[in-house]
Coordinates of C-alpha atoms in Angstrom, one line a residue:
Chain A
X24 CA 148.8 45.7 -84.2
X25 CA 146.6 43.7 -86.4
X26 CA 145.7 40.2 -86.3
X27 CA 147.9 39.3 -89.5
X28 CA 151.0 41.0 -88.2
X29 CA 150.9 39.7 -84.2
X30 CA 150.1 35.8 -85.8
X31 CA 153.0 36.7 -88.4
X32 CA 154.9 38.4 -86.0
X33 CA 154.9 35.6 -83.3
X34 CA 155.2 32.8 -85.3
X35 CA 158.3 33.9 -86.9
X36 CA 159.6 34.4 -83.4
X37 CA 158.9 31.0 -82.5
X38 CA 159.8 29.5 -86.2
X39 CA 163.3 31.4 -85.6
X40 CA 164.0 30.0 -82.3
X41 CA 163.2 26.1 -84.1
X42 CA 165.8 27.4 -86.9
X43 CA 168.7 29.0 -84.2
X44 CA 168.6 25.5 -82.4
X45 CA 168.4 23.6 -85.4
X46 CA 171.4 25.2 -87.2
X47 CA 173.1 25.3 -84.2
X48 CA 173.5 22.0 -83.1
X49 CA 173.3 21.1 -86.6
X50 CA 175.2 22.6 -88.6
X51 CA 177.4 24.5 -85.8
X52 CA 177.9 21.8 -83.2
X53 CA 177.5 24.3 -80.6
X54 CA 175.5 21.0 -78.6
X55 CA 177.8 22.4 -75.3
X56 CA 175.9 26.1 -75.5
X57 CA 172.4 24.5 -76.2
X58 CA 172.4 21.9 -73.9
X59 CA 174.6 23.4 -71.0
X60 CA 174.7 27.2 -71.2
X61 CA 171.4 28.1 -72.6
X62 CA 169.4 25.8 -70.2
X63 CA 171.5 27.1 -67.3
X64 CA 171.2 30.7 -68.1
X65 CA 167.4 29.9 -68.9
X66 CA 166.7 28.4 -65.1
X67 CA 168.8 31.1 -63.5
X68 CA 167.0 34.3 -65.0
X69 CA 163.6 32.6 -64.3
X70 CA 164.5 31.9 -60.6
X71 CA 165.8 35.4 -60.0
X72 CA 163.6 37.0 -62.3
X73 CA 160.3 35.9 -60.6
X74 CA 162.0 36.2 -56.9
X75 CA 162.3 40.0 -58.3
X76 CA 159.1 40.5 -60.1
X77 CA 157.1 39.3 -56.7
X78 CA 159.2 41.3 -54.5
X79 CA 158.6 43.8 -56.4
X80 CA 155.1 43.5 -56.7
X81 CA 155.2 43.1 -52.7
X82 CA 156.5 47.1 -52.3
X83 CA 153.3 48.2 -53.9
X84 CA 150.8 49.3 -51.2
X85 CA 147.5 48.4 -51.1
X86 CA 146.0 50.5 -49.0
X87 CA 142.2 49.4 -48.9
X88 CA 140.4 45.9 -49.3
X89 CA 138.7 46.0 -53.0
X90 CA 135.9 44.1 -52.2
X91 CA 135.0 43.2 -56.1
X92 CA 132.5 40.4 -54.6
X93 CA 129.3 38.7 -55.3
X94 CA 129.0 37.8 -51.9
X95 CA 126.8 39.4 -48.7
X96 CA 129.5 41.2 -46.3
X97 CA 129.6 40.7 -42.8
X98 CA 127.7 43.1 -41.4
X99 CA 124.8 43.2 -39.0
X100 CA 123.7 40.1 -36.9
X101 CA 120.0 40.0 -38.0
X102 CA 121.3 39.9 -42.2
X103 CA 121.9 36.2 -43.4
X104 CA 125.3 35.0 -44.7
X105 CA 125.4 31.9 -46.5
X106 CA 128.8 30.1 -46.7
X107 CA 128.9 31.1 -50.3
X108 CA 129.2 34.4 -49.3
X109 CA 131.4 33.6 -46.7
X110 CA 133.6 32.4 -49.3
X111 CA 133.5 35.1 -52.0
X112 CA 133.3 37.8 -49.6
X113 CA 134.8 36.5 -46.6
X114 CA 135.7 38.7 -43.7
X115 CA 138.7 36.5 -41.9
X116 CA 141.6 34.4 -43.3
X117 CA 139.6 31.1 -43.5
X118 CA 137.5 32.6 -46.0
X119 CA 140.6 34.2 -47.7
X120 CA 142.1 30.8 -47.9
X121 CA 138.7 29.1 -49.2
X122 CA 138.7 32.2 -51.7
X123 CA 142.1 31.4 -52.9
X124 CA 142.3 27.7 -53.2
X125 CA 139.0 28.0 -55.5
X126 CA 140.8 30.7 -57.5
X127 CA 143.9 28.9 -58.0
X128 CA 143.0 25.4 -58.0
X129 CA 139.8 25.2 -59.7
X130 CA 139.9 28.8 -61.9
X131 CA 136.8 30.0 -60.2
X132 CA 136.9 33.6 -61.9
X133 CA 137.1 32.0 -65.0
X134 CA 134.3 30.0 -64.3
X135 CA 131.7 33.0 -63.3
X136 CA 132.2 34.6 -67.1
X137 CA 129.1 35.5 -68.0
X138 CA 128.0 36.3 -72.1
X139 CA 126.6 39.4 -72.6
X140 CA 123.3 38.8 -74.8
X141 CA 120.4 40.4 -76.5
X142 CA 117.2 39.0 -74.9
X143 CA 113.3 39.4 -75.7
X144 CA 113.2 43.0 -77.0
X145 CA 115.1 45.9 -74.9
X146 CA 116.6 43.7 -72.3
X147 CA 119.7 41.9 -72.1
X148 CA 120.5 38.9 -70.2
X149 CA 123.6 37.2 -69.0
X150 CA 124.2 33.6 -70.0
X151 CA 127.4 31.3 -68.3
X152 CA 129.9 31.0 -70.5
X153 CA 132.3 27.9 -69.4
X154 CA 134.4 27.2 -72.4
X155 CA 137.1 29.1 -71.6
X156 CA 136.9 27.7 -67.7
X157 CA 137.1 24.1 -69.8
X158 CA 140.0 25.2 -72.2
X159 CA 141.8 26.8 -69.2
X160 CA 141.5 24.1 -66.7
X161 CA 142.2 21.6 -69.1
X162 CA 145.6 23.5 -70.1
X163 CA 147.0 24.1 -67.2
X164 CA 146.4 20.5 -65.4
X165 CA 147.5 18.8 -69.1
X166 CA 151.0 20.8 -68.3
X167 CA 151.1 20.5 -65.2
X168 CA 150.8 16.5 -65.4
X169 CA 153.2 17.1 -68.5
X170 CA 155.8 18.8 -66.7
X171 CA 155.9 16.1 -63.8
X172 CA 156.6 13.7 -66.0
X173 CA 159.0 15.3 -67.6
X174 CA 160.7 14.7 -63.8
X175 CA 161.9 11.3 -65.0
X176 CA 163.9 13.0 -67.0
X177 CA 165.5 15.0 -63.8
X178 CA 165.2 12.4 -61.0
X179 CA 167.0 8.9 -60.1
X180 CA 165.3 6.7 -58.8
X181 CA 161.7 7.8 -59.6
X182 CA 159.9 9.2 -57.1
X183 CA 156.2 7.5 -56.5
X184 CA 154.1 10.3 -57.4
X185 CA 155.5 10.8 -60.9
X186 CA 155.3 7.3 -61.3
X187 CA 151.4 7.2 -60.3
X188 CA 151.1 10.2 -62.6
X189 CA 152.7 8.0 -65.4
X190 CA 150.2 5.1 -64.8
X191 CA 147.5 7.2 -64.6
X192 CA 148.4 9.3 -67.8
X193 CA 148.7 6.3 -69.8
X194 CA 146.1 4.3 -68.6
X195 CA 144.8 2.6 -72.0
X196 CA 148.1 1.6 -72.4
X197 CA 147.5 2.6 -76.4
X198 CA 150.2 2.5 -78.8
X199 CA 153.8 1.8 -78.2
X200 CA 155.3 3.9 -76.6
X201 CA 152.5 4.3 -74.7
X202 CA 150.3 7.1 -75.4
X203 CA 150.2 10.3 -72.3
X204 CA 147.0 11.3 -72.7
X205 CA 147.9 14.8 -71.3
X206 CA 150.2 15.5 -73.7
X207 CA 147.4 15.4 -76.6
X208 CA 144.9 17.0 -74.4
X209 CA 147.1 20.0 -74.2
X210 CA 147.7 20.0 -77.1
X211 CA 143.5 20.3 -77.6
X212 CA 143.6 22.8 -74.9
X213 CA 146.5 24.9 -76.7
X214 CA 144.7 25.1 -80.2
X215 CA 141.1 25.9 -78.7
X216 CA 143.4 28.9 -76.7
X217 CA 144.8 30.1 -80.1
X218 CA 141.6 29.3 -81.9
X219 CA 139.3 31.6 -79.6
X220 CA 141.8 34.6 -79.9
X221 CA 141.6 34.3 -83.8
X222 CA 138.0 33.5 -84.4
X223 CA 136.6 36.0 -82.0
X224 CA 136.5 39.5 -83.0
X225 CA 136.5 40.7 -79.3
X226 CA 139.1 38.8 -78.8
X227 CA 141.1 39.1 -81.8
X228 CA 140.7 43.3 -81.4
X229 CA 142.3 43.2 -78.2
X230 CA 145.1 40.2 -78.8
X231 CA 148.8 41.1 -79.0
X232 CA 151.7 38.8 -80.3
X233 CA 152.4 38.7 -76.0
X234 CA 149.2 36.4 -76.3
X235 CA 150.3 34.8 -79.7
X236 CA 153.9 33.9 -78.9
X237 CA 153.1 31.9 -76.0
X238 CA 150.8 30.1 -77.4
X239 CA 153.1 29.1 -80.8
X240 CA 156.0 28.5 -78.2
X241 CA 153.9 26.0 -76.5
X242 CA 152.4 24.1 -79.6
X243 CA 155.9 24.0 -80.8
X244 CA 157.3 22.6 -77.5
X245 CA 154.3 20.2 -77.9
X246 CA 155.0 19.4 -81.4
X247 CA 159.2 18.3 -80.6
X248 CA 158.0 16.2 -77.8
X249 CA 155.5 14.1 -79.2
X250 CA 157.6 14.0 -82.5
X251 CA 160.8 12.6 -80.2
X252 CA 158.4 10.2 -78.3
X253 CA 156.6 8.7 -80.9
X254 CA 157.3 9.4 -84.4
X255 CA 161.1 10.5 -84.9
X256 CA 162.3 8.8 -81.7
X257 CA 165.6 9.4 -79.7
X258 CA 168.2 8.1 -77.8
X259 CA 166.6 8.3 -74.3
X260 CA 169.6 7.1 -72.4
X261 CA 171.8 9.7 -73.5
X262 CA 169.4 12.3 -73.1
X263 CA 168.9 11.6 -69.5
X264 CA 172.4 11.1 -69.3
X265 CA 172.6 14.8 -70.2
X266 CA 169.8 16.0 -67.6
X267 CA 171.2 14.5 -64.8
X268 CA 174.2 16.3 -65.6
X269 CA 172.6 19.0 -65.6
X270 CA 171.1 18.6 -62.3
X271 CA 174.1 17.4 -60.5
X272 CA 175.7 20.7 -61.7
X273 CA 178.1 18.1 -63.6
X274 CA 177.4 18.4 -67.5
X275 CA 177.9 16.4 -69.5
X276 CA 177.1 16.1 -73.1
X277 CA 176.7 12.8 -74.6
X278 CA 177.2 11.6 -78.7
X279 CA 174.7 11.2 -80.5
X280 CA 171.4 13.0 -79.5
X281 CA 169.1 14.3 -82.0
X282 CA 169.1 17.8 -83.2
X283 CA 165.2 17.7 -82.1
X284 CA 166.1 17.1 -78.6
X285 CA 168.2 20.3 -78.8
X286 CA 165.1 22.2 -80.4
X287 CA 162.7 21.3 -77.8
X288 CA 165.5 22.0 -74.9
X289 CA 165.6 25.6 -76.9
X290 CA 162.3 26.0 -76.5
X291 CA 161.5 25.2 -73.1
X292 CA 164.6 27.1 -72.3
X293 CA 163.2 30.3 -73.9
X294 CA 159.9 29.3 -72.3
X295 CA 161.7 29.3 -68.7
X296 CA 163.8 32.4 -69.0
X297 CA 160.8 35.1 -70.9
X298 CA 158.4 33.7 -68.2
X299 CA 159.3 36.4 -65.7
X300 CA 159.2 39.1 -68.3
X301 CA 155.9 38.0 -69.5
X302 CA 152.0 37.5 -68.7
X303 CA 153.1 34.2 -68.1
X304 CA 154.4 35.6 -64.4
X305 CA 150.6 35.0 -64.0
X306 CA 152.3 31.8 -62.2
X307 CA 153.1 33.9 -59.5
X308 CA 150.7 36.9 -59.7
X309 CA 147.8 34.7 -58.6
X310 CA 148.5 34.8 -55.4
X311 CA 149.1 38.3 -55.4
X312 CA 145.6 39.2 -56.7
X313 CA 144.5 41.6 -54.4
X314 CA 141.3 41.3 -55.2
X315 CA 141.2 37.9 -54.1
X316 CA 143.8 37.4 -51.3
X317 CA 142.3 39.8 -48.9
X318 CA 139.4 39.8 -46.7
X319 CA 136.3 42.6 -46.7
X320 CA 137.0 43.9 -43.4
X321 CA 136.9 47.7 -44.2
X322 CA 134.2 48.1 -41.8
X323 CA 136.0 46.4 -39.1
X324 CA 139.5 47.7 -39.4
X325 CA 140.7 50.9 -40.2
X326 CA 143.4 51.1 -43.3
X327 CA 145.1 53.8 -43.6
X328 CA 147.4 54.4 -46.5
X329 CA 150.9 54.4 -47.0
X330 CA 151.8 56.8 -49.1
X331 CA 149.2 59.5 -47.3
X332 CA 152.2 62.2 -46.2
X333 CA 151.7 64.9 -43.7
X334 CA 149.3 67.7 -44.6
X335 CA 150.0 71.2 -43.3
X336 CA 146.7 71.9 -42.0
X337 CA 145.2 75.9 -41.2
X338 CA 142.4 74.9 -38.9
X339 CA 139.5 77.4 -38.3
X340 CA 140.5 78.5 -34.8
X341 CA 143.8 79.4 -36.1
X342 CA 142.3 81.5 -38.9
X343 CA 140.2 82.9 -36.4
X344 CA 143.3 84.2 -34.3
X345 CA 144.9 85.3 -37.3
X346 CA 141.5 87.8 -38.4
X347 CA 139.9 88.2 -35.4
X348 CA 140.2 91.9 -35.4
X349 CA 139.4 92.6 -38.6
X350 CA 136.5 90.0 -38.5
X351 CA 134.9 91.6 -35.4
X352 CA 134.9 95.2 -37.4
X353 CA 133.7 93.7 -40.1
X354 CA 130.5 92.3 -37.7
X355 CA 131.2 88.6 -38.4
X356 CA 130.2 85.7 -36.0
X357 CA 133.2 84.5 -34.3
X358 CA 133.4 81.2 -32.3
X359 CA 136.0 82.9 -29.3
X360 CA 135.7 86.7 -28.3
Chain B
X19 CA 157.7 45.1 -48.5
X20 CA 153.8 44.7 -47.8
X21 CA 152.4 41.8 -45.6
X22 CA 156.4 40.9 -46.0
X23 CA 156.1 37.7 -44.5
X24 CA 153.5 36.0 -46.2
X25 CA 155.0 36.7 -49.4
X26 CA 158.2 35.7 -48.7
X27 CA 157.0 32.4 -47.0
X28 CA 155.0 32.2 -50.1
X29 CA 157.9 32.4 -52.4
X30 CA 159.6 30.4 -50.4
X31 CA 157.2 27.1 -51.2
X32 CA 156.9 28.0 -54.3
X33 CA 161.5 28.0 -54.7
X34 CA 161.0 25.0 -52.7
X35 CA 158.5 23.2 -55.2
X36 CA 160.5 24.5 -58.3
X37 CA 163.6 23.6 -57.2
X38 CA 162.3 19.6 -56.5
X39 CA 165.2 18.2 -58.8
X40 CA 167.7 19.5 -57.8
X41 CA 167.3 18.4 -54.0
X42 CA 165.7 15.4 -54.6
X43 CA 169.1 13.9 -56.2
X44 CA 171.3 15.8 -53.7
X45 CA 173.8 13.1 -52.5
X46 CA 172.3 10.2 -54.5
X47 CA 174.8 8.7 -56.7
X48 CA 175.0 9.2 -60.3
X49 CA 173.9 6.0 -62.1
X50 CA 174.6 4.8 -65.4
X51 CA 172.8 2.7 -68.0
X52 CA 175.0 -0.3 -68.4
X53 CA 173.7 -3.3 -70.6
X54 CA 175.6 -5.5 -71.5
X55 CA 176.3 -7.0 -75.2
X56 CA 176.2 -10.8 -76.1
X57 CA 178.9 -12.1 -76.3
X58 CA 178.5 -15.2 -78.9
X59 CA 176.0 -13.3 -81.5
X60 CA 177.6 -10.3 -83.0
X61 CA 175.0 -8.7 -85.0
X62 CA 171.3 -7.7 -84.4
X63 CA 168.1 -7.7 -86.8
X64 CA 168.6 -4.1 -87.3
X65 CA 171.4 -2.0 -87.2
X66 CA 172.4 -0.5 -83.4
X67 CA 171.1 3.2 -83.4
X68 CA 168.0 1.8 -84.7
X69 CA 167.5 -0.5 -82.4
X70 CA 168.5 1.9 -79.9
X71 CA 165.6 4.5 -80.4
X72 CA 162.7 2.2 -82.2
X73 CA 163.1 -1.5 -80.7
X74 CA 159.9 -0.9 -79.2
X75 CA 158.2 -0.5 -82.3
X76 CA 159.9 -3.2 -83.9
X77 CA 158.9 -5.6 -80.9
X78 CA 155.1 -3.9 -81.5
X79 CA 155.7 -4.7 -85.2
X80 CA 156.3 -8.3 -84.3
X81 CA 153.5 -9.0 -81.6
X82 CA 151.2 -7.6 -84.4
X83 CA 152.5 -9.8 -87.1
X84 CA 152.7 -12.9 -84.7
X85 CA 150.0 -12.7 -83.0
X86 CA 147.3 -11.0 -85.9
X87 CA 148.9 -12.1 -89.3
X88 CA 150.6 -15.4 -88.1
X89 CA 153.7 -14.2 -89.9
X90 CA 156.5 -15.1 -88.0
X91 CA 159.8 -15.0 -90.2
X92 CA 161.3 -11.3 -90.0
X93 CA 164.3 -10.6 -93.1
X94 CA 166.6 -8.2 -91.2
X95 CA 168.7 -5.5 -92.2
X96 CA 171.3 -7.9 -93.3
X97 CA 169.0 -10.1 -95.3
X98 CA 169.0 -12.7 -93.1
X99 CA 166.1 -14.4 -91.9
X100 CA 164.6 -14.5 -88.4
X101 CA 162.0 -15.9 -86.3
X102 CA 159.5 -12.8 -85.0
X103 CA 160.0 -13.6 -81.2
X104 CA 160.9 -12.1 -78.4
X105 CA 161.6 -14.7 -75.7
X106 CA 163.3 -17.7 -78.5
X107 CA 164.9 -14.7 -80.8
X108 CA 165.9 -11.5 -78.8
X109 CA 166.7 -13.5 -75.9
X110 CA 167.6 -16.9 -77.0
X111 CA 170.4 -18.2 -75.0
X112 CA 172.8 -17.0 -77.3
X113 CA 171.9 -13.7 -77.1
X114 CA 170.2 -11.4 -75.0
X115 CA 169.5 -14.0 -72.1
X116 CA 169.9 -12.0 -69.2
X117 CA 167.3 -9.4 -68.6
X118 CA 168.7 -8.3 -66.4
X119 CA 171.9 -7.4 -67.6
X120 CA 170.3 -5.7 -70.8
X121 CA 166.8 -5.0 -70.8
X122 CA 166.4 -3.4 -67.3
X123 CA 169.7 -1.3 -67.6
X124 CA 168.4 1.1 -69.8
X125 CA 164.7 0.8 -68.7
X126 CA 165.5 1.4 -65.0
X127 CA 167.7 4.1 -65.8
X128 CA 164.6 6.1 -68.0
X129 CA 162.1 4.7 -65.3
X130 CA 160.5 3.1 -68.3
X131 CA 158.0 0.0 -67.7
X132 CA 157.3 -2.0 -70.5
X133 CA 154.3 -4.4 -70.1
X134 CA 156.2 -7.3 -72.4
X135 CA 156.4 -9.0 -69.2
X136 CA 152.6 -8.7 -68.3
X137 CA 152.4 -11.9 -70.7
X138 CA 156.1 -13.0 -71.8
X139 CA 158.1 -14.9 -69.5
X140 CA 161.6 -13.8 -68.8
X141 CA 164.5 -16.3 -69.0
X142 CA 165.4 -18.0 -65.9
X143 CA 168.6 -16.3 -64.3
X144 CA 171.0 -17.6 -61.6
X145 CA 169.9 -15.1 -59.0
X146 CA 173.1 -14.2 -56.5
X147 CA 172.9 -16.7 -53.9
X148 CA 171.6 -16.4 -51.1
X149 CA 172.1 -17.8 -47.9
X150 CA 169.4 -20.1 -47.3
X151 CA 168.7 -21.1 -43.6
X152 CA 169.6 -24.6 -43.1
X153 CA 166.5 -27.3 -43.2
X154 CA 166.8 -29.5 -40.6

């Protein structure tokens, strides 16, 4: 698909799911199915549909260690290992911990891309390449700060750690409401995301609208949010009113909340429930990358795989019994007389 | 299932982490937002779903013109005049004098914290009484 169609393609998606909400709690009053049914619906296929996408993941076999490494493996006393290779080819569960906890909290992967690049004459050389470490780092912490926040919304009385996380985010105490800093960082982090899929030819060859859609469905999330919190402002008390229903499986829907509310609930609702059926499961396939979350021990343990099934085997000696006769006329060497 | 148990403690965290809300307010009570309205003044500078949803920009509006401009009379909706403050207008004795009883309903309930009070001074209340050891 080209580059027109998936931008096209996806943004009408997400522009459709604005207008369904919109008109719906608009112009349909149908403020019980968007803030009751969808959300629930939404939370439930998420649960069991990552539960099922992991478990199913888990039947796969994987037989042998993919060492994909950079690192020195263990191997004879005399060679030198370094804890850096320790770490990105480790050899025991420490290391596989290490290896993980670099992977998922600090993007490691990310941050060894290399550029490709001509160099003096024939050669090439490799050159780091950390924007899309920055971008991706910067997204993912942004929503994740985002998100607990968003657990005011869900929780009575606050716990400490989102309130920390509130102080912290709006530190400069700019603007009234006070301006989250994460929320206009992600939204940086978003449009550098889309920007790098569209402006780079590699990228944009190889980009689908599974890449685009995410992307708009998040900048629009974004957009409804700070829109209610700063610019079109809502009624906060009966939107909480409506969460904690929500949460104490006790609904309630209260008079009065902005359409805009209902659109951003729609969103984050179709956000929740394609996120198992997406690349988004990423969430959860991180710690299934196989080759990160298991050690190089290949040489030290024997692996044998699953789905190897009996072989009926004709060994020599057999063959021998079987031709023996005929082999012995025919003057050929034979192992038993 | 593969290495079964580590991925289904695994998931398990992860449920556990998700779910947060939901167990957090398991057995806490549900709470309401209940501020209550003057009872002598009957009508507010603005009208009350605006006041509901932007009073904090209008207070913002107000510190600004008070404290930058020196403009302190504010025509309201109604085209009656006010004075731009917060501790001798919106809570004048007549009116919103108990912060308790309006401000913090709502704010407590949204967990909002609104530095006002890093420089304005709240009106006294009667606090409950408490039983004060006797001084002898």
């Amino acid at each position: 698909m080209n580059i027109i169609l998936s931008l096209t393609v996806s943004f009408l998606a997400v522009f459709g799911l604005v207008v369904i909400a919109f008109l719906g709690v608009w112009a349909a009053h149908l403020d019980v199915l968007f803030g009751v049914i969808i959300p629930y619906l939404a939370v439930i296929t998420f649960f069991v549909g990552i539960v099922y996408r992991v478990v199913k993941w888990g039947k796969c076999p994987v037989p042998f260690r993919i060492p994909s490494t950079c690192g020195q493996q263990k191997t004879l006393p005399w060679i030198k290992r370094t804890y850096v290779d320790k770490l990105d080819n480790p050899s025991n569960m420490l290391g596989v911990v290490g290896r993980m906890f670099l992977e998922v909290v600090c993007f490691r992967s990310l941050f060894r891309n290399l550029k490709l690049q001509f160099g003096d004459g024939q050669y090439v050389k490799y050159t780091s390449a950390k924007w899309l470490w920055l971008g991706a780092i910067v997204f993912h912490y942004s929503f994740l700060i985002v998100l607990i926040r968003h657990l005011r919304f869900f929780t009575d009385p606050l716990p400490l750690f989102v309130k920390v996380t509130e102080n912290i985010d709006g530190f400069f105490q700019i603007f009234l409401p006070t301006l989250y800093q994460s929320g206009f960082l992600l939204g940086a982090a978003v449009t550098y995301l889309l920007l790098r899929r569209v402006l780079d030819a590699k990228l944009r060859f190889i980009s689908l609208p599974a890449d685009y859609f995410p992307l708009f469905l998040i900048l629009g999330l974004l957009t409804t949010g700070i829109l209610m919190r700063y610019v079109l402002k809502t009624d906060v008390v009966s939107i909480k009113e409506l969460t904690m229903g929500l949460i104490h499986f006790n609904p309630v829907v209260p008079e009065g909340v902005s359409s805009l509310f209902y659109i951003h609930l729609f969103l984050v609702s179709v956000l929740f429930a394609y996120l198992p059926f997406s690349k988004l499961s990423h969430m959860a396939g991180v710690f299934l990358s196989p080759t990160r979350n298991l050690s190089n021990n290949n040489r030290m343990v024997r692996h044998i795989n699953p789905w190897d099934y009996p072989v009926k085997v004709h060994t020599y000696e057999a063959y021998e019994d079987d031709f023996r006769e005929k082999m012995r006329d025919a003057g050929l060497p034979l192992d038993k007389e | 299932m593969y290495d079964g148990g580590k991925i289904i403690t695994g998931v398990v965290i992860g449920l556990a982490l998700l779910t947060f809300p939901f167990w957090y307010n398991l057995g806490r009570a549900v709470t309401k937002a209940d501020p209550k309205l003057p009872t002598k003044e009957k009508q507010c500078v603005e009208p009350k779903a605006y006041m509901k949803t932007k009073h904090m920009q209008l207070l913002d509006l107000w510190r600004d013109s008070t404290v930058r401009a020196a403009k302190r009379s504010y025509i309201g909706f109604n085209g009656v005049k006010y004075d731009m403050s917060l501790q001798n207008t919106c809570m004048s004795p007549d009116c919103h004098s108990k912060k308790t009883e309006f401000c913090d309903q709502c704010h407590n309930y949204t967990a909002v914290v609104p530095y006002c009070w890093d420089c304005h001074i709240p009106p006294k209340e009667e606090k409950p009484k408490e039983v004060k050891p006797k001084e002898e």
